[in-house]
Tab-separated table of C-alpha atoms in Angstrom:
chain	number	residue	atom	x	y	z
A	1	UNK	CA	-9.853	23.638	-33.378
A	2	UNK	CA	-6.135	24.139	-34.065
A	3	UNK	CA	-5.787	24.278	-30.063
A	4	UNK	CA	-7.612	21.210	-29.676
A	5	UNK	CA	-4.997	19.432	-32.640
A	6	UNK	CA	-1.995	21.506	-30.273
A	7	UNK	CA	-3.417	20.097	-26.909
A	8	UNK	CA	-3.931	16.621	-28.261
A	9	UNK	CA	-0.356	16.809	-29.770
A	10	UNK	CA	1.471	17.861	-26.554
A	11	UNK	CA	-0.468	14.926	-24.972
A	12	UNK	CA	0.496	11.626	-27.022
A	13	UNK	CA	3.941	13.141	-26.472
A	14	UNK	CA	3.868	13.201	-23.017
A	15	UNK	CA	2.716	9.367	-23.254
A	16	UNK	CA	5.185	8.589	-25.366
A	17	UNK	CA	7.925	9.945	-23.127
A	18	UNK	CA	6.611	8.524	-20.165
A	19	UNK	CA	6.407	5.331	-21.978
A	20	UNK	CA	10.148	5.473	-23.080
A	21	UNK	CA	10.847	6.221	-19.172
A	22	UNK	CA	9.226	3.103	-17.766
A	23	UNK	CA	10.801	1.259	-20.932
A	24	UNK	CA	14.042	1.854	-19.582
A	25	UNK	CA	13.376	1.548	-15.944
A	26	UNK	CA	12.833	-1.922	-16.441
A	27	UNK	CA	16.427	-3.143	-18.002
A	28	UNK	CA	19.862	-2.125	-17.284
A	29	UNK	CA	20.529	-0.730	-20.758
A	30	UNK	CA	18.642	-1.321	-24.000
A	31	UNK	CA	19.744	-0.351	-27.957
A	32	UNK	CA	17.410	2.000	-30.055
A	33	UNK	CA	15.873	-1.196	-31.780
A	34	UNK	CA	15.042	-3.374	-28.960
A	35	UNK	CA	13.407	0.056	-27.182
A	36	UNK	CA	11.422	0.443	-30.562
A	37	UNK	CA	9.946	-2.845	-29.945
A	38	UNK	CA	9.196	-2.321	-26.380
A	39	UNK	CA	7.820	1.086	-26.962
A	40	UNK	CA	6.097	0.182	-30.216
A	41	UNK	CA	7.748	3.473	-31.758
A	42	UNK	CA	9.374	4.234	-35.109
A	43	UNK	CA	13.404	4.585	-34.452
A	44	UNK	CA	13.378	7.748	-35.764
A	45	UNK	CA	10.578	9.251	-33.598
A	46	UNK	CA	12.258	7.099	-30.447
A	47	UNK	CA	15.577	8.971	-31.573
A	48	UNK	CA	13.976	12.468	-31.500
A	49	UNK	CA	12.558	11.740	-27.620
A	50	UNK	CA	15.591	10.165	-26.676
A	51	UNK	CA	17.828	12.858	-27.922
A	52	UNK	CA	15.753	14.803	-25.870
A	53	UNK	CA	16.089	13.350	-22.892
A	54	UNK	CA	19.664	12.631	-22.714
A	55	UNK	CA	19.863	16.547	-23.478
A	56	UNK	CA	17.746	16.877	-20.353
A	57	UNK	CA	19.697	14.936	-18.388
A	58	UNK	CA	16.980	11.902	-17.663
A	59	UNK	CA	18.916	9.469	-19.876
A	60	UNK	CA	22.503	7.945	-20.739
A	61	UNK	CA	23.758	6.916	-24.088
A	62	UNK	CA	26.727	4.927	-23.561
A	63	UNK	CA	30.104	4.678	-26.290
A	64	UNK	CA	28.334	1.169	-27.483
A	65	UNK	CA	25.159	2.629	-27.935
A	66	UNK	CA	23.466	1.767	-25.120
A	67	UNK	CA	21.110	3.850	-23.552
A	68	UNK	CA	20.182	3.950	-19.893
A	69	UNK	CA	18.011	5.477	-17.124
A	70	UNK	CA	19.837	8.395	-14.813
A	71	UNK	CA	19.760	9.049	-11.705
A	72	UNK	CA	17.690	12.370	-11.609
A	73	UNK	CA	14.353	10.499	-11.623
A	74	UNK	CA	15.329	9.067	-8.763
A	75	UNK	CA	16.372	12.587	-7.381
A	76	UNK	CA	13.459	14.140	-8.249
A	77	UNK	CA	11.160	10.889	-6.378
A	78	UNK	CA	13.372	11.390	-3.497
A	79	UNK	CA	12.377	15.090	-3.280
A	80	UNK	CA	9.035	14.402	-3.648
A	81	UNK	CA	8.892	11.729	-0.669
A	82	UNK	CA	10.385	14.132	1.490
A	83	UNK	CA	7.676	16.231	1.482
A	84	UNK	CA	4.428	13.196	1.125
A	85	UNK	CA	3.050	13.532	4.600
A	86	UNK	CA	1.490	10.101	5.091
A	87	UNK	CA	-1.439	11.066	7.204
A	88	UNK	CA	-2.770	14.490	5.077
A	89	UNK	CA	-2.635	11.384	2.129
A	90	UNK	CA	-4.679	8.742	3.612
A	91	UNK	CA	-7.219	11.003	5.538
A	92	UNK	CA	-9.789	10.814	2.003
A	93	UNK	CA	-9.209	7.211	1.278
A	94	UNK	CA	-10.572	6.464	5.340
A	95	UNK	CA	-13.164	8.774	4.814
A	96	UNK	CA	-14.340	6.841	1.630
A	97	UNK	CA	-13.724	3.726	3.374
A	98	UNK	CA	-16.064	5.367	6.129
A	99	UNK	CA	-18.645	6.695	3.504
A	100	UNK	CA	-18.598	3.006	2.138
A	101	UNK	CA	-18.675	0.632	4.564
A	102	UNK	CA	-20.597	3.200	7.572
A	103	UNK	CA	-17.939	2.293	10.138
A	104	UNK	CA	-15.196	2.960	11.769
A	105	UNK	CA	-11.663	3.377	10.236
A	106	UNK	CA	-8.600	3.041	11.719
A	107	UNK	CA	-4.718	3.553	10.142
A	108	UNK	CA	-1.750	2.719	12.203
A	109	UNK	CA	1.975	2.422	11.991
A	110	UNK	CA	4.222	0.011	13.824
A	111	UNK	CA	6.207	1.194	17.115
A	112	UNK	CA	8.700	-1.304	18.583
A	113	UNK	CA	6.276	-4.488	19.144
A	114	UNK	CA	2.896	-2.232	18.937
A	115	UNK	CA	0.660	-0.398	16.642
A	116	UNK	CA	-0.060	3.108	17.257
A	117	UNK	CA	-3.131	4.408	15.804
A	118	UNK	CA	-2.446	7.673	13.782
A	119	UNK	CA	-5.515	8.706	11.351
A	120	UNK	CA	-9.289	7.949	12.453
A	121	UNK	CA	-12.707	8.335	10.947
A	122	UNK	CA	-15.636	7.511	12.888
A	123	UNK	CA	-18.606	5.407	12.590
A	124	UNK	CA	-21.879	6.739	11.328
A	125	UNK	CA	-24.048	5.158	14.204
A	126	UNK	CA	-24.157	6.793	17.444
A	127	UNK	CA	-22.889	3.542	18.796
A	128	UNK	CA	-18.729	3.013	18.219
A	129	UNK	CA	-15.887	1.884	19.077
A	130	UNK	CA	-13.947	3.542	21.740
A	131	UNK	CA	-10.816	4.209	20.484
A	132	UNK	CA	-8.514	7.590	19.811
A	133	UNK	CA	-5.595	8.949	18.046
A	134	UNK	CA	-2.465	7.892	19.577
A	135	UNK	CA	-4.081	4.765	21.302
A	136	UNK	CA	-1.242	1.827	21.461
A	137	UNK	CA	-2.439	-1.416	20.390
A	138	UNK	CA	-0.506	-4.893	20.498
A	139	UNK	CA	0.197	-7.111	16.889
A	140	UNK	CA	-0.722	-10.479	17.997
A	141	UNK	CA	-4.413	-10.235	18.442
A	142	UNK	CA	-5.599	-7.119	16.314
A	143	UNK	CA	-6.118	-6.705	12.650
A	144	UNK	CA	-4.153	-3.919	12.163
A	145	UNK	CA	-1.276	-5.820	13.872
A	146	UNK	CA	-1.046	-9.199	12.197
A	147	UNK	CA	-0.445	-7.294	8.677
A	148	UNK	CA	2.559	-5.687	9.766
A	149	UNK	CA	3.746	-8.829	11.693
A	150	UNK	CA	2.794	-10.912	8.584
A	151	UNK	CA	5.251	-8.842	6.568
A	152	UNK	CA	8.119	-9.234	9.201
A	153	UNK	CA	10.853	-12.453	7.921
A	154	UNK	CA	10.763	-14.950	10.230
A	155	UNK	CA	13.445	-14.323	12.118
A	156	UNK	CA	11.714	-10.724	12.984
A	157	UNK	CA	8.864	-12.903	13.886
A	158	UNK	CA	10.269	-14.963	16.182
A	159	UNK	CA	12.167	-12.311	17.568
A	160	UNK	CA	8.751	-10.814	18.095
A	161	UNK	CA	7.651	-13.548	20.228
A	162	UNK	CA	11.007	-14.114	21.954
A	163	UNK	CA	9.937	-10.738	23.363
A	164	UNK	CA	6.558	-10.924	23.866
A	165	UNK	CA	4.250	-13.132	25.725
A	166	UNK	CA	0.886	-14.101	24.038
A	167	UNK	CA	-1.690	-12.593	26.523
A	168	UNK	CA	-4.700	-13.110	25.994
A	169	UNK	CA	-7.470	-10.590	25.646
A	170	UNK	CA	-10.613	-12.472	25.362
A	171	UNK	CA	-11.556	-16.226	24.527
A	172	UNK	CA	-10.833	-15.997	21.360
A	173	UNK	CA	-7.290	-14.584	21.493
A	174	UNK	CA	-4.493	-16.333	19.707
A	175	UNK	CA	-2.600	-18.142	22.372
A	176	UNK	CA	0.337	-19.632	20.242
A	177	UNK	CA	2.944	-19.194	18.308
A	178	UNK	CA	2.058	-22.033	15.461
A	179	UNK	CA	-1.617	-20.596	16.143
A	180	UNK	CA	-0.399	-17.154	15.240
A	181	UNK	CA	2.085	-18.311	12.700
A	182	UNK	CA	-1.289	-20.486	10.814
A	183	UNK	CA	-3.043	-17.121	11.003
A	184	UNK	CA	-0.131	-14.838	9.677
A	185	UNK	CA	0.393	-17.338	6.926
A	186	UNK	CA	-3.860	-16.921	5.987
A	187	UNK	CA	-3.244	-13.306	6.146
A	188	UNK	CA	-0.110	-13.297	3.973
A	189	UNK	CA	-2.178	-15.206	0.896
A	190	UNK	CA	-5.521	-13.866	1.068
A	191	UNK	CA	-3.870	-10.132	1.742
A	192	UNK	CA	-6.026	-8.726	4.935
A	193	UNK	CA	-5.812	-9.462	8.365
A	194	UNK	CA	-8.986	-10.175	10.773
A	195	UNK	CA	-9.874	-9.484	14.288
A	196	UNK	CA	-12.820	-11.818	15.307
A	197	UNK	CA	-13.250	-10.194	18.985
A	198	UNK	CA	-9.903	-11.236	19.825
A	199	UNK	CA	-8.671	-8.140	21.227
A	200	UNK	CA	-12.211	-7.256	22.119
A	201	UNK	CA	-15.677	-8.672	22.783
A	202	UNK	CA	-18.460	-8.029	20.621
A	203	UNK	CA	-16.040	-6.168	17.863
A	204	UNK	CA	-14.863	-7.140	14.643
A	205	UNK	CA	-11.872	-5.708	12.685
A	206	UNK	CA	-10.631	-6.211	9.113
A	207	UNK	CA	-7.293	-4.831	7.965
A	208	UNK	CA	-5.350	-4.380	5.196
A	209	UNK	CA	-1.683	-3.138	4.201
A	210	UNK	CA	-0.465	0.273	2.853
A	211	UNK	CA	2.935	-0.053	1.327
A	212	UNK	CA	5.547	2.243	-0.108
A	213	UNK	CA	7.393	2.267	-2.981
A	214	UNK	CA	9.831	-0.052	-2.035
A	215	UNK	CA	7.065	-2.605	-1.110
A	216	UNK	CA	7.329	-2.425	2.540
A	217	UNK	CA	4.619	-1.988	5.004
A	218	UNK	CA	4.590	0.877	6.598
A	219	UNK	CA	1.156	1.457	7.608
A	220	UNK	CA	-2.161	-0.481	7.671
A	221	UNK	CA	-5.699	0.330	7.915
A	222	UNK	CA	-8.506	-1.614	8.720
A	223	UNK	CA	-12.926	-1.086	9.308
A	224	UNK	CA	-13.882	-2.168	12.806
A	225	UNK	CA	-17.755	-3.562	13.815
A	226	UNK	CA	-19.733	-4.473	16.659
A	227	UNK	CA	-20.364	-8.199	16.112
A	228	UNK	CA	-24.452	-7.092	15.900
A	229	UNK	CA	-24.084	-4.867	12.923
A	230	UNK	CA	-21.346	-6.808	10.759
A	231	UNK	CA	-23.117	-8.788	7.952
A	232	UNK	CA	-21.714	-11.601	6.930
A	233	UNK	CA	-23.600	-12.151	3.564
A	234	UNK	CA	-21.499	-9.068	2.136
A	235	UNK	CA	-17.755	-10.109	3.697
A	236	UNK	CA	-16.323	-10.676	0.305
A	237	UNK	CA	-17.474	-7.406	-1.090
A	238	UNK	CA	-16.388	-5.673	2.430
A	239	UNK	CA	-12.889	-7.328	2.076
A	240	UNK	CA	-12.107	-6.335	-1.279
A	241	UNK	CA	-13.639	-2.505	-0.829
A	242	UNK	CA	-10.810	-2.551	1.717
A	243	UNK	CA	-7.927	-3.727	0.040
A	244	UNK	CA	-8.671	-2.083	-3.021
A	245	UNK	CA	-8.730	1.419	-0.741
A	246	UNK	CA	-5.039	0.544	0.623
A	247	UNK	CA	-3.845	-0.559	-3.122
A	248	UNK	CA	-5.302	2.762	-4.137
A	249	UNK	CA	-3.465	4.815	-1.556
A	250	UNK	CA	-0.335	2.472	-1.939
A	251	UNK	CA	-0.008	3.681	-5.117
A	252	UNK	CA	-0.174	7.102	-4.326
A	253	UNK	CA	2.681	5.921	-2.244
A	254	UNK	CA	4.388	5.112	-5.279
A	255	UNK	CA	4.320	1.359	-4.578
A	256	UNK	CA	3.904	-0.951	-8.279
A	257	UNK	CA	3.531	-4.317	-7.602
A	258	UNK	CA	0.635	-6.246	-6.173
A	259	UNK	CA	-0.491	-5.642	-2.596
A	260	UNK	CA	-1.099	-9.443	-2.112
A	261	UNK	CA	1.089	-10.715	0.746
């Protein structure tokens, strides 16, 4: 019993310090009351942890009384993204994806004006796509693509197609730039990008983005189907399962915001 009273007592104060760390990360500097407010803690417990803390190193009091955030939680984040190894940390979210959804997942990264596929979990059904690790795919007309060109500015984007001609793969490939522009701006609101046989016949691919913790876009992964086995009843549930996996994994990435484009 007096354990359990210990445990639970070490716990609320690690809330409370974390608490009083994303407090301050949020201002420039802050006095003791207005951080009693925003922490909803008594000065005089706020002073103990903060006494702490500055003892520690993690925080600043200034000659005005001002107290502020240090550096050394950004050291220690910086460590820590050193040795993240992106692919190791997305390989369970695909396989849930997989698991959920039966088909298969794909993540890539962007290379110059392609996608290179780097992570892939395969399909359930003895019929898939072909596709491997390492296989270079362009933006324009794949799923996986139009997410990282829908986070490019536009003059990246129309440096993009300064460079690149808009070839088209099948019928249904995007064959202009206002075309592809209309579609990047679709992607950008509704936060996942759609292939709908555009890079190939009879295939289907729906893609999302995986950010870091500076919000960029640094990978993407999307669920590919053959045409015959996608239902379109469930799309909205499909959709979501899949941007809800890359939020997951962008926060693992340390990214805080929204993923919405």
């Amino acid at each position: 019993m007096e354990k359990a009273r210990e445990d639970e007592k070490q716990m609320s104060a690690v809330v409370r310090t974390i608490s009083i760390l994303e407090a301050l990360s949020e201002m420039e500097s802050c006095n003791l009351e207005n951080l009693s407010r925003k922490t909803d803690l008594p000065k005089a417990t706020l002073l103990r942890f903060l006494s702490t803390l500055t003892a520690l190193g993690y925080v600043y009091r200034d000659g005005a009384d001002l107290y502020h955030l240090t550096l050394k939680m950004f050291s220690i984040g910086s460590r820590s993204l050193r040795h993240m190894d992106l692919i190791n940390t997305a390989k369970p979210f695909a396989k849930h994806l997989c698991q959920e959804l039966g088909e298969t997942v794909h993540m890539g990264i962007l290379e110059d004006d392609s996608a290179v596929y780097v992570l892939k979990e395969e399909s359930i059904y003895p019929l898939r796509m072909y596709s491997r690790v390492g296989k270079v795919i362009p933006l324009y007309c794949t799923a996986i693509g139009k997410i990282f060109l829908a986070d490019m500015s536009e003059k990246e984007l129309q440096e993009y197609l300064d460079r690149n001609q808009l070839k088209p793969f099948t019928a249904k490939s995007i064959k202009t730039p206002q075309a592809l522009r209309d579609e990047l701006e679709r992607t950008r609101q509704r936060g996942w990008a759609i292939d709908d046989e555009e890079h190939e016949e009879n295939m289907l691919c729906i893609g999302a983005p995986i950010k870091d913790y500076s919000g960029k876009t640094i990978a993407a992964m999307s669920v590919s189907w053959p045409i015959f086995r996608f239902n379109n009843d469930s799309f909205q549930e499909i959709t979501e399962e899949i941007k809800n996996t890359t939020a997951e994994l962008s926060k693992v990435l340390g990214f805080l915001g929204s993923t919405e484009q």
